[in-house]
Amino acid sequence: MASHRKPRTRVRTTAPAIGLTTAALASVTLLSTQSAVAAPDPKPSVEDVQKKVDDLYRQAGTATQRYNQAKEASAAQRAKVDALLDDVAKRADKLNDARRTLGTYAAAQYRNGSIAPSATFFLADDPQSYFDQSQLMDRMTSRQQKAITDFRTQQAKAAKKRAEAVRSLETLTTTQATLRTSKQDVQTKLGEARTLLSKLTAEEKARLAEIERKKEAEAKRKAQELAKQQSAAKAEADRKAEEAAKEPGSGSGAGTGTGSDSGATTKAEQVLAFARAQIGKPYVWGATGPASYDCSGLTQAAWKAAGVDIPRTTWDQVEIGTRVATADLRPGDLVFFYDDISHVGIYKGDGMMIHAPKPGANVREESIYYMPIYGSVRPA
């Protein structure tokens, strides 16, 4: 006999396991996401900040030189454009004069009409007066031809100058755009440097100052080594000069120096006297004095005080005069820094220089080893 009992319902045990596994995975994912969001970027070390700030100042120095270059080019181009516009105006006056002359001749021809020469001869009251008038008209025709030639010449020259003025204005516009871009670049780099420094704690600022002191101390040590080397080299040169002066036939030794050496020494003294007088004045990018300077503005002004004109930018200043080795530096020489030649100072002797360092600092004396040396020149 068949059983009428209700069949037992089987319980599925796999579903809850799947649900728990999904929930667990979701929890792990959520925790991982929260951990990733919560983990902040590691704060840069004081050493990293110093390197970054120094690099930003160097980049700002490079941008400053681009600004100086664009500013100088803009001023020169503006002067050229103004001269061209003056020339165009003068040629326009000459063109108008030629046009008025042609108008006078055209009006005269209109008044005289187009009567044939034979008719004019027969209608003339006095035949002799006709011949006189005919000769005058021949001369008038010659002058008319000259007037036409002059007009065409002036017209061509005026058109050429107008085209040249248009091209110069386009160049000026491009240069001024570069000037604005360079200015913005400088401001951006300096802003980034200020932001980095502002985030330092008092303790970190103290550590940064200590790192700076160590850097300055090492630079001074190297300067002192150079000073000893230069002093020894000078003593040796003086000794050889004295020995040479004592040799038979060498004379009294007077006149061994040259006028050019004396002149160079005088100029160097004038350069350094000017530079020393600027110590304490603030660095301002793009400034050429007298209240403030950037690095190449100071060197340009110092050499100008000695009667020597040198270019505005470090990139042009490094190309003048005579290249000299670091060991052979003399007071007044220009020392350039970094691979991009973005900084320059005036050598004062004993491994030291006078320079306008960077924004926030004043013109001061410092070791030439404070920054990586690119090379040096003697302007005159």
mmCIF file of C-alpha atoms in Angstrom:
data_model
loop_
_atom_site.group_PDB
_atom_site.id
_atom_site.type_symbol
_atom_site.label_atom_id
_atom_site.label_comp_id
_atom_site.label_asym_id
_atom_site.label_seq_id
_atom_site.Cartn_x
_atom_site.Cartn_y
_atom_site.Cartn_z
ATOM 1 C CA MET A 1 0.000 0.000 0.000
ATOM 2 C CA ALA A 2 1.388 3.301 -1.049
ATOM 3 C CA SER A 3 2.389 5.805 1.621
ATOM 4 C CA HIS A 4 0.488 9.098 1.730
ATOM 5 C CA ARG A 5 3.058 10.950 3.861
ATOM 6 C CA LYS A 6 4.143 14.355 2.605
ATOM 7 C CA PRO A 7 7.647 14.236 1.139
ATOM 8 C CA ARG A 8 10.331 15.915 3.251
ATOM 9 C CA THR A 9 11.624 19.215 1.800
ATOM 10 C CA ARG A 10 15.359 19.274 1.303
ATOM 11 C CA VAL A 11 17.220 22.226 2.727
ATOM 12 C CA ARG A 12 19.785 23.834 0.397
ATOM 13 C CA THR A 13 22.945 24.523 2.289
ATOM 14 C CA THR A 14 24.932 26.129 -0.502
ATOM 15 C CA ALA A 15 22.999 29.397 -0.855
ATOM 16 C CA PRO A 16 23.904 30.870 2.527
ATOM 17 C CA ALA A 17 27.537 30.015 1.858
ATOM 18 C CA ILE A 18 27.418 31.953 -1.355
ATOM 19 C CA GLY A 19 25.776 34.876 0.401
ATOM 20 C CA LEU A 20 28.382 34.915 3.131
ATOM 21 C CA THR A 21 31.189 34.718 0.603
ATOM 22 C CA THR A 22 29.790 37.672 -1.354
ATOM 23 C CA ALA A 23 29.375 39.712 1.795
ATOM 24 C CA ALA A 24 32.903 38.891 2.870
ATOM 25 C CA LEU A 25 34.311 39.906 -0.479
ATOM 26 C CA ALA A 26 32.329 43.122 -0.401
ATOM 27 C CA SER A 27 33.670 43.884 3.069
ATOM 28 C CA VAL A 28 37.249 43.228 1.997
ATOM 29 C CA THR A 29 36.810 45.413 -1.059
ATOM 30 C CA LEU A 30 35.292 48.201 1.021
ATOM 31 C CA LEU A 31 38.084 48.015 3.559
ATOM 32 C CA SER A 32 40.695 48.017 0.810
ATOM 33 C CA THR A 33 39.071 51.044 -0.790
ATOM 34 C CA GLN A 34 38.894 52.854 2.518
ATOM 35 C CA SER A 35 42.526 52.027 3.221
ATOM 36 C CA ALA A 36 43.577 53.343 -0.188
ATOM 37 C CA VAL A 37 41.631 56.569 0.301
ATOM 38 C CA ALA A 38 42.773 57.036 3.858
ATOM 39 C CA ALA A 39 46.488 56.522 3.121
ATOM 40 C CA PRO A 40 47.960 60.000 2.554
ATOM 41 C CA ASP A 41 50.947 60.723 0.369
ATOM 42 C CA PRO A 42 54.162 60.580 2.388
ATOM 43 C CA LYS A 43 55.344 64.030 3.407
ATOM 44 C CA PRO A 44 58.595 65.014 1.695
ATOM 45 C CA SER A 45 61.670 65.223 3.865
ATOM 46 C CA VAL A 46 63.314 68.537 4.649
ATOM 47 C CA GLU A 47 66.184 67.535 2.354
ATOM 48 C CA ASP A 48 63.733 66.867 -0.469
ATOM 49 C CA VAL A 49 62.058 70.222 0.118
ATOM 50 C CA GLN A 50 65.424 71.981 0.040
ATOM 51 C CA LYS A 51 66.356 70.335 -3.251
ATOM 52 C CA LYS A 52 62.972 71.130 -4.736
ATOM 53 C CA VAL A 53 63.080 74.761 -3.609
ATOM 54 C CA ASP A 54 66.637 75.207 -4.902
ATOM 55 C CA ASP A 55 65.584 73.722 -8.232
ATOM 56 C CA LEU A 56 62.546 76.016 -8.428
ATOM 57 C CA TYR A 57 64.737 79.039 -7.735
ATOM 58 C CA ARG A 58 67.117 77.889 -10.458
ATOM 59 C CA GLN A 59 64.209 77.445 -12.884
ATOM 60 C CA ALA A 60 62.966 80.897 -11.912
ATOM 61 C CA GLY A 61 66.453 82.231 -12.665
ATOM 62 C CA THR A 62 66.332 80.671 -16.118
ATOM 63 C CA ALA A 63 62.881 82.135 -16.721
ATOM 64 C CA THR A 64 64.189 85.507 -15.539
ATOM 65 C CA GLN A 65 66.914 85.412 -18.175
ATOM 66 C CA ARG A 66 64.294 84.592 -20.822
ATOM 67 C CA TYR A 67 62.267 87.532 -19.533
ATOM 68 C CA ASN A 68 65.294 89.836 -19.679
ATOM 69 C CA GLN A 69 66.079 88.646 -23.194
ATOM 70 C CA ALA A 70 62.500 89.171 -24.376
ATOM 71 C CA LYS A 71 62.286 92.571 -22.692
ATOM 72 C CA GLU A 72 65.483 93.755 -24.367
ATOM 73 C CA ALA A 73 64.345 92.390 -27.741
ATOM 74 C CA SER A 74 60.941 94.023 -27.290
ATOM 75 C CA ALA A 75 62.491 97.410 -26.558
ATOM 76 C CA ALA A 76 64.785 97.143 -29.590
ATOM 77 C CA GLN A 77 61.899 96.034 -31.813
ATOM 78 C CA ARG A 78 59.701 98.866 -30.542
ATOM 79 C CA ALA A 79 62.410 101.375 -31.441
ATOM 80 C CA LYS A 80 62.688 99.808 -34.905
ATOM 81 C CA VAL A 81 58.930 99.929 -35.425
ATOM 82 C CA ASP A 82 58.776 103.569 -34.331
ATOM 83 C CA ALA A 83 61.572 104.471 -36.757
ATOM 84 C CA LEU A 84 59.841 102.614 -39.581
ATOM 85 C CA LEU A 85 56.530 104.335 -38.872
ATOM 86 C CA ASP A 86 58.280 107.717 -38.926
ATOM 87 C CA ASP A 87 59.868 106.772 -42.251
ATOM 88 C CA VAL A 88 56.488 105.685 -43.639
ATOM 89 C CA ALA A 89 54.963 109.013 -42.593
ATOM 90 C CA LYS A 90 57.768 110.971 -44.295
ATOM 91 C CA ARG A 91 57.432 108.923 -47.468
ATOM 92 C CA ALA A 92 53.683 109.474 -47.401
ATOM 93 C CA ASP A 93 54.371 113.236 -47.389
ATOM 94 C CA LYS A 94 56.738 112.880 -50.351
ATOM 95 C CA LEU A 95 54.178 110.747 -52.158
ATOM 96 C CA ASN A 96 51.510 113.369 -51.586
ATOM 97 C CA ASP A 97 53.834 116.099 -52.910
ATOM 98 C CA ALA A 98 54.432 114.049 -56.068
ATOM 99 C CA ARG A 99 50.707 113.435 -56.386
ATOM 100 C CA ARG A 100 49.975 117.185 -56.109
ATOM 101 C CA THR A 101 52.568 117.930 -58.796
ATOM 102 C CA LEU A 102 50.931 115.449 -61.136
ATOM 103 C CA GLY A 103 47.548 116.984 -60.340
ATOM 104 C CA THR A 104 48.845 120.418 -61.325
ATOM 105 C CA TYR A 105 50.014 119.118 -64.693
ATOM 106 C CA ALA A 106 46.760 117.267 -65.258
ATOM 107 C CA ALA A 107 44.752 120.409 -64.517
ATOM 108 C CA ALA A 108 46.924 122.445 -66.906
ATOM 109 C CA GLN A 109 46.341 119.932 -69.693
ATOM 110 C CA TYR A 110 42.621 120.033 -69.033
ATOM 111 C CA ARG A 111 42.567 123.839 -69.256
ATOM 112 C CA ASN A 112 44.596 123.905 -72.495
ATOM 113 C CA GLY A 113 42.332 121.365 -74.147
ATOM 114 C CA SER A 114 43.450 119.104 -76.997
ATOM 115 C CA ILE A 115 43.956 121.611 -79.854
ATOM 116 C CA ALA A 116 46.411 120.362 -82.496
ATOM 117 C CA PRO A 117 49.777 122.157 -82.743
ATOM 118 C CA SER A 118 49.074 123.315 -86.385
ATOM 119 C CA ALA A 119 45.764 124.868 -85.379
ATOM 120 C CA THR A 120 47.390 126.592 -82.455
ATOM 121 C CA PHE A 121 50.039 128.027 -84.862
ATOM 122 C CA PHE A 122 47.491 129.456 -87.308
ATOM 123 C CA LEU A 123 45.291 130.858 -84.535
ATOM 124 C CA ALA A 124 48.171 132.499 -82.695
ATOM 125 C CA ASP A 125 48.312 136.318 -82.877
ATOM 126 C CA ASP A 126 52.093 136.238 -82.963
ATOM 127 C CA PRO A 127 53.911 133.243 -84.593
ATOM 128 C CA GLN A 128 57.029 133.971 -82.518
ATOM 129 C CA SER A 129 55.037 133.711 -79.290
ATOM 130 C CA TYR A 130 53.776 130.310 -80.476
ATOM 131 C CA PHE A 131 57.315 129.020 -80.935
ATOM 132 C CA ASP A 132 58.275 130.344 -77.474
ATOM 133 C CA GLN A 133 55.242 128.662 -75.940
ATOM 134 C CA SER A 134 55.983 125.415 -77.804
ATOM 135 C CA GLN A 135 59.514 125.265 -76.388
ATOM 136 C CA LEU A 136 58.101 125.909 -72.898
ATOM 137 C CA MET A 137 55.603 123.053 -73.343
ATOM 138 C CA ASP A 138 58.409 120.724 -74.417
ATOM 139 C CA ARG A 139 60.228 121.526 -71.206
ATOM 140 C CA MET A 140 56.971 121.070 -69.289
ATOM 141 C CA THR A 141 56.554 117.643 -70.839
ATOM 142 C CA SER A 142 60.044 116.675 -69.645
ATOM 143 C CA ARG A 143 59.228 117.839 -66.140
ATOM 144 C CA GLN A 144 55.956 115.945 -66.277
ATOM 145 C CA GLN A 145 57.801 112.756 -67.157
ATOM 146 C CA LYS A 146 60.166 113.333 -64.241
ATOM 147 C CA ALA A 147 57.227 113.994 -61.950
ATOM 148 C CA ILE A 148 55.607 110.720 -63.014
ATOM 149 C CA THR A 149 58.874 108.825 -62.444
ATOM 150 C CA ASP A 150 59.316 110.434 -59.020
ATOM 151 C CA PHE A 151 55.750 109.560 -58.084
ATOM 152 C CA ARG A 152 56.180 105.917 -59.054
ATOM 153 C CA THR A 153 59.512 105.727 -57.174
ATOM 154 C CA GLN A 154 58.047 107.249 -54.022
ATOM 155 C CA GLN A 155 55.008 104.996 -54.304
ATOM 156 C CA ALA A 156 57.180 101.854 -54.504
ATOM 157 C CA LYS A 157 59.406 102.937 -51.595
ATOM 158 C CA ALA A 158 56.400 103.807 -49.445
ATOM 159 C CA ALA A 159 54.802 100.416 -50.131
ATOM 160 C CA LYS A 160 58.067 98.645 -49.261
ATOM 161 C CA LYS A 161 58.418 100.519 -45.963
ATOM 162 C CA ARG A 162 54.790 99.888 -45.069
ATOM 163 C CA ALA A 163 55.304 96.142 -45.605
ATOM 164 C CA GLU A 164 58.470 96.248 -43.496
ATOM 165 C CA ALA A 165 56.627 98.099 -40.738
ATOM 166 C CA VAL A 166 53.858 95.471 -40.752
ATOM 167 C CA ARG A 167 56.415 92.654 -40.418
ATOM 168 C CA SER A 168 58.168 94.486 -37.581
ATOM 169 C CA LEU A 169 54.878 94.962 -35.771
ATOM 170 C CA GLU A 170 54.183 91.234 -36.080
ATOM 171 C CA THR A 171 57.637 90.472 -34.648
ATOM 172 C CA LEU A 172 56.999 92.921 -31.812
ATOM 173 C CA THR A 173 53.714 91.195 -31.009
ATOM 174 C CA THR A 174 55.454 87.806 -30.860
ATOM 175 C CA THR A 175 58.235 89.185 -28.644
ATOM 176 C CA GLN A 176 55.742 90.759 -26.264
ATOM 177 C CA ALA A 177 53.900 87.427 -26.026
ATOM 178 C CA THR A 178 57.200 85.746 -25.076
ATOM 179 C CA LEU A 179 57.736 88.482 -22.503
ATOM 180 C CA ARG A 180 54.352 87.810 -20.891
ATOM 181 C CA THR A 181 54.932 84.039 -20.909
ATOM 182 C CA SER A 182 58.370 84.379 -19.289
ATOM 183 C CA LYS A 183 56.971 86.707 -16.642
ATOM 184 C CA GLN A 184 54.221 84.221 -15.806
ATOM 185 C CA ASP A 185 56.759 81.391 -15.691
ATOM 186 C CA VAL A 186 58.905 83.272 -13.170
ATOM 187 C CA GLN A 187 55.907 84.040 -10.973
ATOM 188 C CA THR A 188 54.713 80.424 -11.107
ATOM 189 C CA LYS A 189 58.086 78.975 -10.058
ATOM 190 C CA LEU A 190 58.482 81.453 -7.207
ATOM 191 C CA GLY A 191 54.933 80.758 -6.072
ATOM 192 C CA GLU A 192 55.608 77.022 -5.950
ATOM 193 C CA ALA A 193 58.756 77.607 -3.902
ATOM 194 C CA ARG A 194 56.891 79.826 -1.421
ATOM 195 C CA THR A 195 54.132 77.222 -1.095
ATOM 196 C CA LEU A 196 56.624 74.459 -0.281
ATOM 197 C CA LEU A 197 58.372 76.571 2.351
ATOM 198 C CA SER A 198 55.086 77.677 3.922
ATOM 199 C CA LYS A 199 54.141 74.051 4.646
ATOM 200 C CA LEU A 200 57.202 73.442 6.815
ATOM 201 C CA THR A 201 56.817 73.314 10.573
ATOM 202 C CA ALA A 202 59.005 75.421 12.855
ATOM 203 C CA GLU A 203 61.157 72.377 13.566
ATOM 204 C CA GLU A 204 61.522 71.610 9.850
ATOM 205 C CA LYS A 205 62.445 75.220 9.106
ATOM 206 C CA ALA A 206 65.157 75.000 11.763
ATOM 207 C CA ARG A 207 66.495 71.813 10.161
ATOM 208 C CA LEU A 208 66.418 73.498 6.751
ATOM 209 C CA ALA A 209 68.392 76.442 8.151
ATOM 210 C CA GLU A 210 70.957 73.999 9.567
ATOM 211 C CA ILE A 211 71.313 72.293 6.173
ATOM 212 C CA GLU A 212 71.839 75.725 4.639
ATOM 213 C CA ARG A 213 74.531 76.605 7.185
ATOM 214 C CA LYS A 214 76.400 73.376 6.442
ATOM 215 C CA LYS A 215 76.198 74.082 2.716
ATOM 216 C CA GLU A 216 77.577 77.595 3.230
ATOM 217 C CA ALA A 217 80.371 76.300 5.491
ATOM 218 C CA GLU A 218 81.478 73.757 2.880
ATOM 219 C CA ALA A 219 81.407 76.420 0.167
ATOM 220 C CA LYS A 220 83.557 78.731 2.320
ATOM 221 C CA ARG A 221 86.036 75.930 2.973
ATOM 222 C CA LYS A 222 86.480 75.425 -0.767
ATOM 223 C CA ALA A 223 86.858 79.180 -1.227
ATOM 224 C CA GLN A 224 89.632 79.260 1.349
ATOM 225 C CA GLU A 225 91.414 76.429 -0.465
ATOM 226 C CA LEU A 226 91.224 78.392 -3.728
ATOM 227 C CA ALA A 227 92.494 81.503 -1.949
ATOM 228 C CA LYS A 228 95.550 79.566 -0.688
ATOM 229 C CA GLN A 229 96.244 78.181 -4.151
ATOM 230 C CA GLN A 230 95.975 81.606 -5.757
ATOM 231 C CA SER A 231 98.174 83.179 -3.076
ATOM 232 C CA ALA A 232 100.827 80.510 -3.603
ATOM 233 C CA ALA A 233 100.666 80.934 -7.381
ATOM 234 C CA LYS A 234 101.059 84.714 -7.048
ATOM 235 C CA ALA A 235 104.010 84.340 -4.680
ATOM 236 C CA GLU A 236 105.684 81.982 -7.140
ATOM 237 C CA ALA A 237 105.057 84.360 -10.042
ATOM 238 C CA ASP A 238 106.485 87.285 -8.043
ATOM 239 C CA ARG A 239 109.559 85.224 -7.110
ATOM 240 C CA LYS A 240 110.234 84.348 -10.742
ATOM 241 C CA ALA A 241 109.786 87.964 -11.746
ATOM 242 C CA GLU A 242 112.343 89.085 -9.140
ATOM 243 C CA GLU A 243 114.828 86.454 -10.269
ATOM 244 C CA ALA A 244 114.381 87.493 -13.866
ATOM 245 C CA ALA A 245 114.945 91.126 -12.913
ATOM 246 C CA LYS A 246 118.261 90.255 -11.212
ATOM 247 C CA GLU A 247 119.698 88.488 -14.240
ATOM 248 C CA PRO A 248 122.402 90.372 -16.175
ATOM 249 C CA GLY A 249 121.020 92.430 -19.027
ATOM 250 C CA SER A 250 117.534 92.465 -17.604
ATOM 251 C CA GLY A 251 117.813 96.130 -16.635
ATOM 252 C CA SER A 252 116.247 97.609 -13.551
ATOM 253 C CA GLY A 253 113.122 95.590 -13.936
ATOM 254 C CA ALA A 254 111.014 98.693 -14.360
ATOM 255 C CA GLY A 255 108.392 98.545 -17.041
ATOM 256 C CA THR A 256 107.774 94.824 -16.792
ATOM 257 C CA GLY A 257 104.089 95.544 -16.364
ATOM 258 C CA THR A 258 101.953 96.698 -19.275
ATOM 259 C CA GLY A 259 99.582 99.563 -19.664
ATOM 260 C CA SER A 260 96.773 97.170 -20.511
ATOM 261 C CA ASP A 261 97.271 95.279 -17.227
ATOM 262 C CA SER A 262 97.143 98.547 -15.311
ATOM 263 C CA GLY A 263 93.990 99.596 -17.144
ATOM 264 C CA ALA A 264 92.329 96.247 -16.477
ATOM 265 C CA THR A 265 93.175 96.502 -12.777
ATOM 266 C CA THR A 266 91.667 99.973 -12.607
ATOM 267 C CA LYS A 267 88.472 98.817 -14.283
ATOM 268 C CA ALA A 268 88.235 95.821 -11.947
ATOM 269 C CA GLU A 269 88.605 98.123 -8.938
ATOM 270 C CA GLN A 270 85.785 100.306 -10.272
ATOM 271 C CA VAL A 271 83.595 97.257 -10.852
ATOM 272 C CA LEU A 272 84.121 95.985 -7.312
ATOM 273 C CA ALA A 273 83.656 99.438 -5.774
ATOM 274 C CA PHE A 274 80.275 99.680 -7.459
ATOM 275 C CA ALA A 275 79.303 96.124 -6.507
ATOM 276 C CA ARG A 276 80.235 96.646 -2.852
ATOM 277 C CA ALA A 277 78.064 99.760 -2.756
ATOM 278 C CA GLN A 278 75.049 97.650 -3.777
ATOM 279 C CA ILE A 279 75.415 95.103 -0.953
ATOM 280 C CA GLY A 280 72.202 94.940 1.047
ATOM 281 C CA LYS A 281 69.920 95.924 -1.828
ATOM 282 C CA PRO A 282 67.171 93.394 -2.623
ATOM 283 C CA TYR A 283 67.133 90.899 -5.445
ATOM 284 C CA VAL A 284 64.202 91.586 -7.774
ATOM 285 C CA TRP A 285 63.894 89.555 -10.958
ATOM 286 C CA GLY A 286 64.176 91.704 -14.083
ATOM 287 C CA ALA A 287 65.651 94.657 -12.139
ATOM 288 C CA THR A 288 68.711 96.618 -13.297
ATOM 289 C CA GLY A 289 69.040 99.112 -10.432
ATOM 290 C CA PRO A 290 69.558 101.413 -8.781
ATOM 291 C CA ALA A 291 67.257 100.266 -5.952
ATOM 292 C CA SER A 292 67.301 96.537 -6.749
ATOM 293 C CA TYR A 293 68.917 94.028 -9.115
ATOM 294 C CA ASP A 294 68.743 90.562 -10.517
ATOM 295 C CA CYS A 295 72.032 88.712 -11.019
ATOM 296 C CA SER A 296 72.865 89.835 -14.566
ATOM 297 C CA GLY A 297 71.429 93.293 -13.932
ATOM 298 C CA LEU A 298 74.022 93.773 -11.184
ATOM 299 C CA THR A 299 76.953 92.558 -13.290
ATOM 300 C CA GLN A 300 75.895 94.730 -16.220
ATOM 301 C CA ALA A 301 75.546 97.826 -14.020
ATOM 302 C CA ALA A 302 78.888 97.184 -12.272
ATOM 303 C CA TRP A 303 80.840 96.940 -15.508
ATOM 304 C CA LYS A 304 78.999 99.944 -16.935
ATOM 305 C CA ALA A 305 80.247 101.923 -13.917
ATOM 306 C CA ALA A 306 83.766 101.051 -15.127
ATOM 307 C CA GLY A 307 82.968 102.330 -18.621
ATOM 308 C CA VAL A 308 82.390 98.921 -20.208
ATOM 309 C CA ASP A 309 79.062 97.998 -21.788
ATOM 310 C CA ILE A 310 78.205 94.307 -21.531
ATOM 311 C CA PRO A 311 74.995 92.516 -22.617
ATOM 312 C CA ARG A 312 71.924 92.140 -20.416
ATOM 313 C CA THR A 313 71.526 88.378 -20.023
ATOM 314 C CA THR A 314 73.825 85.720 -18.569
ATOM 315 C CA TRP A 315 73.607 83.845 -21.879
ATOM 316 C CA ASP A 316 75.090 86.812 -23.732
ATOM 317 C CA GLN A 317 77.503 87.892 -20.993
ATOM 318 C CA VAL A 318 79.208 84.491 -20.995
ATOM 319 C CA GLU A 319 80.102 84.994 -24.670
ATOM 320 C CA ILE A 320 82.109 88.208 -24.207
ATOM 321 C CA GLY A 321 85.703 88.870 -23.206
ATOM 322 C CA THR A 322 88.156 86.083 -22.449
ATOM 323 C CA ARG A 323 87.378 82.725 -20.864
ATOM 324 C CA VAL A 324 89.418 82.025 -17.725
ATOM 325 C CA ALA A 325 89.871 78.962 -15.529
ATOM 326 C CA THR A 326 88.631 79.046 -11.942
ATOM 327 C CA ALA A 327 92.215 78.871 -10.636
ATOM 328 C CA ASP A 328 93.109 81.963 -12.703
ATOM 329 C CA LEU A 329 90.214 84.162 -11.575
ATOM 330 C CA ARG A 330 90.938 87.819 -10.872
ATOM 331 C CA PRO A 331 88.796 90.447 -9.146
ATOM 332 C CA GLY A 332 86.134 91.752 -11.502
ATOM 333 C CA ASP A 333 85.817 88.533 -13.514
ATOM 334 C CA LEU A 334 82.321 87.131 -14.034
ATOM 335 C CA VAL A 335 81.574 83.644 -12.723
ATOM 336 C CA PHE A 336 78.611 81.746 -14.197
ATOM 337 C CA PHE A 337 76.658 78.916 -12.604
ATOM 338 C CA TYR A 338 74.556 75.861 -13.520
ATOM 339 C CA ASP A 339 74.499 74.021 -16.819
ATOM 340 C CA ASP A 340 71.859 76.395 -18.181
ATOM 341 C CA ILE A 341 73.996 79.451 -17.243
ATOM 342 C CA SER A 342 71.113 80.959 -15.275
ATOM 343 C CA HIS A 343 73.184 82.809 -12.652
ATOM 344 C CA VAL A 344 76.259 85.053 -12.520
ATOM 345 C CA GLY A 345 78.356 86.813 -9.889
ATOM 346 C CA ILE A 346 81.358 89.181 -9.731
ATOM 347 C CA TYR A 347 84.573 87.629 -8.425
ATOM 348 C CA LYS A 348 86.129 89.690 -5.616
ATOM 349 C CA GLY A 349 89.103 87.485 -4.775
ATOM 350 C CA ASP A 350 89.856 84.731 -2.246
ATOM 351 C CA GLY A 351 87.223 82.436 -3.729
ATOM 352 C CA MET A 352 84.424 84.898 -2.967
ATOM 353 C CA MET A 353 82.001 86.845 -5.143
ATOM 354 C CA ILE A 354 79.410 89.611 -4.917
ATOM 355 C CA HIS A 355 76.080 88.663 -6.428
ATOM 356 C CA ALA A 356 72.320 89.166 -6.335
ATOM 357 C CA PRO A 357 71.327 85.645 -5.183
ATOM 358 C CA LYS A 358 67.572 85.002 -5.470
ATOM 359 C CA PRO A 359 64.139 86.364 -4.503
ATOM 360 C CA GLY A 360 63.912 87.109 -0.805
ATOM 361 C CA ALA A 361 67.680 87.696 -0.501
ATOM 362 C CA ASN A 362 69.851 90.797 -0.800
ATOM 363 C CA VAL A 363 73.023 91.500 -2.758
ATOM 364 C CA ARG A 364 75.821 89.928 -0.720
ATOM 365 C CA GLU A 365 79.264 88.347 -0.658
ATOM 366 C CA GLU A 366 79.351 84.573 -0.967
ATOM 367 C CA SER A 367 81.639 81.714 -1.917
ATOM 368 C CA ILE A 368 81.722 80.924 -5.614
ATOM 369 C CA TYR A 369 81.352 77.267 -4.594
ATOM 370 C CA TYR A 370 77.874 77.810 -3.197
ATOM 371 C CA MET A 371 76.515 76.773 -6.621
ATOM 372 C CA PRO A 372 77.924 74.532 -9.373
ATOM 373 C CA ILE A 373 80.277 76.612 -11.532
ATOM 374 C CA TYR A 374 79.726 76.641 -15.283
ATOM 375 C CA GLY A 375 82.663 78.861 -16.269
ATOM 376 C CA SER A 376 84.143 82.341 -16.038
ATOM 377 C CA VAL A 377 85.006 85.267 -18.313
ATOM 378 C CA ARG A 378 87.082 88.438 -18.082
ATOM 379 C CA PRO A 379 85.025 91.133 -19.849
ATOM 380 C CA ALA A 380 87.940 93.564 -20.350
#
